[in-house]
C-alpha positions as protocol buffer text, in pm:
chain_id: "A"
residue {
  index: 1
  type: HIS
  ca { x: 290 y: 107 z: -705 }
}
residue {
  index: 2
  type: ASN
  ca { x: 497 y: 111 z: -1015 }
}
residue {
  index: 3
  type: GLY
  ca { x: 425 y: 393 z: -1249 }
}
residue {
  index: 4
  type: ASN
  ca { x: 318 y: 753 z: -1281 }
}
residue {
  index: 5
  type: LEU
  ca { x: -34 y: 907 z: -1296 }
}
residue {
  index: 6
  type: THR
  ca { x: -41 y: 1193 z: -1533 }
}
residue {
  index: 7
  type: ASN
  ca { x: -360 y: 1343 z: -1386 }
}
residue {
  index: 8
  type: ALA
  ca { x: -241 y: 1303 z: -1015 }
}
residue {
  index: 9
  type: ASN
  ca { x: -200 y: 1681 z: -958 }
}
residue {
  index: 10
  type: ALA
  ca { x: -533 y: 1772 z: -1082 }
}
residue {
  index: 11
  type: LEU
  ca { x: -704 y: 1489 z: -887 }
}
residue {
  index: 12
  type: ARG
  ca { x: -512 y: 1588 z: -574 }
}
residue {
  index: 13
  type: ARG
  ca { x: -617 y: 1963 z: -606 }
}
residue {
  index: 14
  type: SER
  ca { x: -977 y: 1838 z: -646 }
}
residue {
  index: 15
  type: LEU
  ca { x: -957 y: 1611 z: -349 }
}
residue {
  index: 16
  type: GLU
  ca { x: -803 y: 1869 z: -138 }
}
residue {
  index: 17
  type: HIS
  ca { x: -1080 y: 2117 z: -218 }
}
residue {
  index: 18
  type: ARG
  ca { x: -1332 y: 1850 z: -95 }
}
residue {
  index: 19
  type: GLY
  ca { x: -1127 y: 1815 z: 238 }
}
residue {
  index: 20
  type: SER
  ca { x: -867 y: 1549 z: 174 }
}
residue {
  index: 21
  type: ILE
  ca { x: -559 y: 1593 z: 380 }
}
residue {
  index: 22
  type: PHE
  ca { x: -247 y: 1448 z: 207 }
}
residue {
  index: 23
  type: GLN
  ca { x: 59 y: 1323 z: 398 }
}
residue {
  index: 24
  type: THR
  ca { x: 291 y: 1279 z: 100 }
}
residue {
  index: 25
  type: THR
  ca { x: 357 y: 1401 z: -246 }
}
residue {
  index: 26
  type: SER
  ca { x: 320 y: 1056 z: -384 }
}
residue {
  index: 27
  type: ASP
  ca { x: 71 y: 1001 z: -659 }
}
residue {
  index: 28
  type: THR
  ca { x: -11 y: 658 z: -491 }
}
residue {
  index: 29
  type: GLU
  ca { x: -163 y: 860 z: -202 }
}
residue {
  index: 30
  type: VAL
  ca { x: -417 y: 1005 z: -464 }
}
residue {
  index: 31
  type: ILE
  ca { x: -546 y: 663 z: -541 }
}
residue {
  index: 32
  type: VAL
  ca { x: -578 y: 587 z: -164 }
}
residue {
  index: 33
  type: HIS
  ca { x: -799 y: 894 z: -116 }
}
residue {
  index: 34
  type: LEU
  ca { x: -1008 y: 825 z: -421 }
}
residue {
  index: 35
  type: ILE
  ca { x: -1080 y: 469 z: -272 }
}
residue {
  index: 36
  type: ALA
  ca { x: -1173 y: 609 z: 51 }
}
residue {
  index: 37
  type: ARG
  ca { x: -1407 y: 877 z: -106 }
}
residue {
  index: 38
  type: SER
  ca { x: -1580 y: 620 z: -323 }
}
residue {
  index: 39
  type: SER
  ca { x: -1944 y: 553 z: -274 }
}
residue {
  index: 40
  type: ALA
  ca { x: -1902 y: 193 z: -396 }
}
residue {
  index: 41
  type: ARG
  ca { x: -2058 y: -81 z: -175 }
}
residue {
  index: 42
  type: ASN
  ca { x: -1747 y: -292 z: -156 }
}
residue {
  index: 43
  type: LEU
  ca { x: -1361 y: -262 z: -174 }
}
residue {
  index: 44
  type: SER
  ca { x: -1324 y: -412 z: -529 }
}
residue {
  index: 45
  type: SER
  ca { x: -1586 y: -169 z: -666 }
}
residue {
  index: 46
  type: ALA
  ca { x: -1421 y: 129 z: -476 }
}
residue {
  index: 47
  type: ILE
  ca { x: -1076 y: 26 z: -624 }
}
residue {
  index: 48
  type: ALA
  ca { x: -1233 y: 8 z: -972 }
}
residue {
  index: 49
  type: ASP
  ca { x: -1406 y: 343 z: -917 }
}
residue {
  index: 50
  type: ALA
  ca { x: -1074 y: 507 z: -809 }
}
residue {
  index: 51
  type: LEU
  ca { x: -876 y: 342 z: -1089 }
}
residue {
  index: 52
  type: ASN
  ca { x: -1136 y: 457 z: -1356 }
}
residue {
  index: 53
  type: GLN
  ca { x: -1058 y: 822 z: -1255 }
}
residue {
  index: 54
  type: VAL
  ca { x: -667 y: 801 z: -1290 }
}
residue {
  index: 55
  type: GLU
  ca { x: -479 y: 835 z: -1612 }
}
residue {
  index: 56
  type: GLY
  ca { x: -138 y: 713 z: -1663 }
}
residue {
  index: 57
  type: ALA
  ca { x: 82 y: 399 z: -1642 }
}
residue {
  index: 58
  type: TYR
  ca { x: 86 y: 173 z: -1324 }
}
residue {
  index: 59
  type: SER
  ca { x: 87 y: -167 z: -1176 }
}
residue {
  index: 60
  type: LEU
  ca { x: -41 y: -170 z: -833 }
}
residue {
  index: 61
  type: LEU
  ca { x: -90 y: -399 z: -534 }
}
residue {
  index: 62
  type: LEU
  ca { x: -308 y: -323 z: -236 }
}
residue {
  index: 63
  type: LEU
  ca { x: -302 y: -549 z: 70 }
}
residue {
  index: 64
  type: THR
  ca { x: -573 y: -567 z: 341 }
}
residue {
  index: 65
  type: ARG
  ca { x: -598 y: -798 z: 637 }
}
residue {
  index: 66
  type: GLU
  ca { x: -795 y: -1048 z: 433 }
}
residue {
  index: 67
  type: GLU
  ca { x: -711 y: -990 z: 68 }
}
residue {
  index: 68
  type: LEU
  ca { x: -446 y: -900 z: -178 }
}
residue {
  index: 69
  type: TYR
  ca { x: -551 y: -693 z: -494 }
}
residue {
  index: 70
  type: ALA
  ca { x: -323 y: -658 z: -807 }
}
residue {
  index: 71
  type: MET
  ca { x: -417 y: -422 z: -1082 }
}
residue {
  index: 72
  type: ARG
  ca { x: -264 y: -316 z: -1401 }
}
residue {
  index: 73
  type: ASP
  ca { x: -344 y: -6 z: -1600 }
}
residue {
  index: 74
  type: PRO
  ca { x: -567 y: -40 z: -1910 }
}
residue {
  index: 75
  type: ARG
  ca { x: -300 y: 16 z: -2151 }
}
residue {
  index: 76
  type: GLY
  ca { x: -57 y: -235 z: -1994 }
}
residue {
  index: 77
  type: PHE
  ca { x: 226 y: 12 z: -1986 }
}
residue {
  index: 78
  type: ARG
  ca { x: 383 y: -143 z: -1665 }
}
residue {
  index: 79
  type: PRO
  ca { x: 423 y: -515 z: -1634 }
}
residue {
  index: 80
  type: LEU
  ca { x: 279 y: -730 z: -1354 }
}
residue {
  index: 81
  type: ALA
  ca { x: 309 y: -1108 z: -1343 }
}
residue {
  index: 82
  type: LEU
  ca { x: 135 y: -1371 z: -1138 }
}
residue {
  index: 83
  type: GLY
  ca { x: 298 y: -1681 z: -1009 }
}
residue {
  index: 84
  type: ARG
  ca { x: 254 y: -1973 z: -779 }
}
residue {
  index: 85
  type: ARG
  ca { x: 482 y: -2083 z: -509 }
}
residue {
  index: 86
  type: PRO
  ca { x: 425 y: -2453 z: -378 }
}
residue {
  index: 87
  type: SER
  ca { x: 405 y: -2496 z: -19 }
}
residue {
  index: 88
  type: PRO
  ca { x: 702 y: -2683 z: 136 }
}
residue {
  index: 89
  type: SER
  ca { x: 468 y: -2875 z: 377 }
}
residue {
  index: 90
  type: GLY
  ca { x: 258 y: -3012 z: 79 }
}
residue {
  index: 91
  type: ALA
  ca { x: -38 y: -2789 z: 183 }
}
residue {
  index: 92
  type: GLU
  ca { x: -197 y: -2537 z: -43 }
}
residue {
  index: 93
  type: SER
  ca { x: 36 y: -2325 z: -271 }
}
residue {
  index: 94
  type: ALA
  ca { x: 59 y: -1955 z: -242 }
}
residue {
  index: 95
  type: TRP
  ca { x: -3 y: -1683 z: -510 }
}
residue {
  index: 96
  type: VAL
  ca { x: 271 y: -1430 z: -565 }
}
residue {
  index: 97
  type: LEU
  ca { x: 315 y: -1115 z: -785 }
}
residue {
  index: 98
  type: ALA
  ca { x: 608 y: -933 z: -937 }
}
residue {
  index: 99
  type: SER
  ca { x: 702 y: -687 z: -1183 }
}
residue {
  index: 100
  type: GLU
  ca { x: 945 y: -927 z: -1320 }
}
residue {
  index: 101
  type: THR
  ca { x: 927 y: -1315 z: -1368 }
}
residue {
  index: 102
  type: CYS
  ca { x: 1296 y: -1347 z: -1265 }
}
residue {
  index: 103
  type: ALA
  ca { x: 1171 y: -1272 z: -899 }
}
residue {
  index: 104
  type: PHE
  ca { x: 983 y: -1585 z: -899 }
}
residue {
  index: 105
  type: ASP
  ca { x: 1305 y: -1787 z: -953 }
}
residue {
  index: 106
  type: LEU
  ca { x: 1439 y: -1650 z: -636 }
}
residue {
  index: 107
  type: ILE
  ca { x: 1150 y: -1790 z: -433 }
}
residue {
  index: 108
  type: ASP
  ca { x: 1111 y: -2122 z: -635 }
}
residue {
  index: 109
  type: ALA
  ca { x: 769 y: -1989 z: -772 }
}
residue {
  index: 110
  type: GLU
  ca { x: 632 y: -2081 z: -1108 }
}
residue {
  index: 111
  type: TYR
  ca { x: 519 y: -1814 z: -1360 }
}
residue {
  index: 112
  type: VAL
  ca { x: 156 y: -1843 z: -1425 }
}
residue {
  index: 113
  type: ARG
  ca { x: 57 y: -1540 z: -1659 }
}
residue {
  index: 114
  type: GLU
  ca { x: 52 y: -1177 z: -1693 }
}
residue {
  index: 115
  type: ILE
  ca { x: -196 y: -959 z: -1518 }
}
residue {
  index: 116
  type: GLU
  ca { x: -390 y: -829 z: -1822 }
}
residue {
  index: 117
  type: PRO
  ca { x: -434 y: -452 z: -1902 }
}
residue {
  index: 118
  type: GLY
  ca { x: -738 y: -325 z: -1718 }
}
residue {
  index: 119
  type: GLU
  ca { x: -749 y: -636 z: -1496 }
}
residue {
  index: 120
  type: MET
  ca { x: -792 y: -656 z: -1104 }
}
residue {
  index: 121
  type: VAL
  ca { x: -699 y: -981 z: -940 }
}
residue {
  index: 122
  type: ARG
  ca { x: -831 y: -1049 z: -586 }
}
residue {
  index: 123
  type: ILE
  ca { x: -657 y: -1308 z: -393 }
}
residue {
  index: 124
  type: SER
  ca { x: -816 y: -1417 z: -59 }
}
residue {
  index: 125
  type: ARG
  ca { x: -831 y: -1748 z: 158 }
}
residue {
  index: 126
  type: SER
  ca { x: -1120 y: -1859 z: -67 }
}
residue {
  index: 127
  type: GLY
  ca { x: -904 y: -1838 z: -390 }
}
residue {
  index: 128
  type: ILE
  ca { x: -838 y: -1599 z: -682 }
}
residue {
  index: 129
  type: GLU
  ca { x: -1086 y: -1391 z: -864 }
}
residue {
  index: 130
  type: THR
  ca { x: -1045 y: -1184 z: -1173 }
}
residue {
  index: 131
  type: ILE
  ca { x: -1224 y: -860 z: -1232 }
}
residue {
  index: 132
  type: GLN
  ca { x: -1201 y: -652 z: -1543 }
}
residue {
  index: 133
  type: PHE
  ca { x: -1225 y: -306 z: -1388 }
}
residue {
  index: 134
  type: ALA
  ca { x: -1170 y: -118 z: -1719 }
}
residue {
  index: 135
  type: PRO
  ca { x: -1197 y: -183 z: -2083 }
}
residue {
  index: 136
  type: GLU
  ca { x: -872 y: -267 z: -2237 }
}
residue {
  index: 137
  type: LYS
  ca { x: -729 y: 16 z: -2450 }
}
residue {
  index: 138
  type: PRO
  ca { x: -464 y: -6 z: -2730 }
}
residue {
  index: 139
  type: HIS
  ca { x: -142 y: -140 z: -2571 }
}
residue {
  index: 140
  type: GLN
  ca { x: 123 y: 97 z: -2499 }
}
residue {
  index: 141
  type: TYR
  ca { x: 401 y: -114 z: -2347 }
}
residue {
  index: 142
  type: CYS
  ca { x: 706 y: 68 z: -2192 }
}
residue {
  index: 143
  type: ILE
  ca { x: 1002 y: -16 z: -2417 }
}
residue {
  index: 144
  type: PHE
  ca { x: 1238 y: 67 z: -2148 }
}
residue {
  index: 145
  type: GLU
  ca { x: 1131 y: -242 z: -1952 }
}
residue {
  index: 146
  type: HIS
  ca { x: 1312 y: -437 z: -2223 }
}
residue {
  index: 147
  type: VAL
  ca { x: 1600 y: -184 z: -2270 }
}
residue {
  index: 148
  type: TYR
  ca { x: 1694 y: -74 z: -1933 }
}
residue {
  index: 149
  type: PHE
  ca { x: 1481 y: -186 z: -1640 }
}
residue {
  index: 150
  type: ALA
  ca { x: 1422 y: -556 z: -1646 }
}
residue {
  index: 151
  type: ARG
  ca { x: 1677 y: -826 z: -1616 }
}
residue {
  index: 152
  type: PRO
  ca { x: 1763 y: -1014 z: -1921 }
}
residue {
  index: 153
  type: ASP
  ca { x: 1633 y: -1346 z: -1770 }
}
residue {
  index: 154
  type: SER
  ca { x: 1283 y: -1188 z: -1723 }
}
residue {
  index: 155
  type: LEU
  ca { x: 974 y: -1254 z: -1947 }
}
residue {
  index: 156
  type: VAL
  ca { x: 812 y: -911 z: -1975 }
}
residue {
  index: 157
  type: PHE
  ca { x: 498 y: -833 z: -2191 }
}
residue {
  index: 158
  type: GLY
  ca { x: 522 y: -1202 z: -2306 }
}
residue {
  index: 159
  type: ARG
  ca { x: 857 y: -1169 z: -2447 }
}
residue {
  index: 160
  type: PRO
  ca { x: 1203 y: -1263 z: -2304 }
}
residue {
  index: 161
  type: VAL
  ca { x: 1395 y: -952 z: -2233 }
}
residue {
  index: 162
  type: GLY
  ca { x: 1720 y: -1109 z: -2332 }
}
residue {
  index: 163
  type: GLU
  ca { x: 1578 y: -1177 z: -2692 }
}
residue {
  index: 164
  type: SER
  ca { x: 1463 y: -819 z: -2714 }
}
residue {
  index: 165
  type: ARG
  ca { x: 1820 y: -692 z: -2621 }
}
residue {
  index: 166
  type: GLU
  ca { x: 1975 y: -911 z: -2885 }
}
């Protein structure tokens, strides 16, 4: 989880009043409790239900035994990129995710695209699926990704970081 939930404390208090027991002070754990308490019929819907209750900036990965989920907040404040790594044996390639595209260079992966604001990507053995869990809101990209956080050789928010710094 990369980001901050601005309503995490209020959600936490509400969850605690309904019996949730927290093990950490992390706002990420708030999301876990919201997923667990959801009445949705499947995990994708429970994640969507939880994320539609949180406010703030985040990119989030969730791993189960069978699937990998990647989600980005509806305003796109935090970056999240999708890449593909070819298999050395010539078999099927692997999907990869990172907050910076330069991470793909380290593992010989190819940048495919950004995860869109309000988008959830579900990756499983049967392939990749895109779910729009929330309507896109006006973009509010974090300028510090280009000024301080990201490496100059990264592509963040569709723009080379080095170019922004120049």
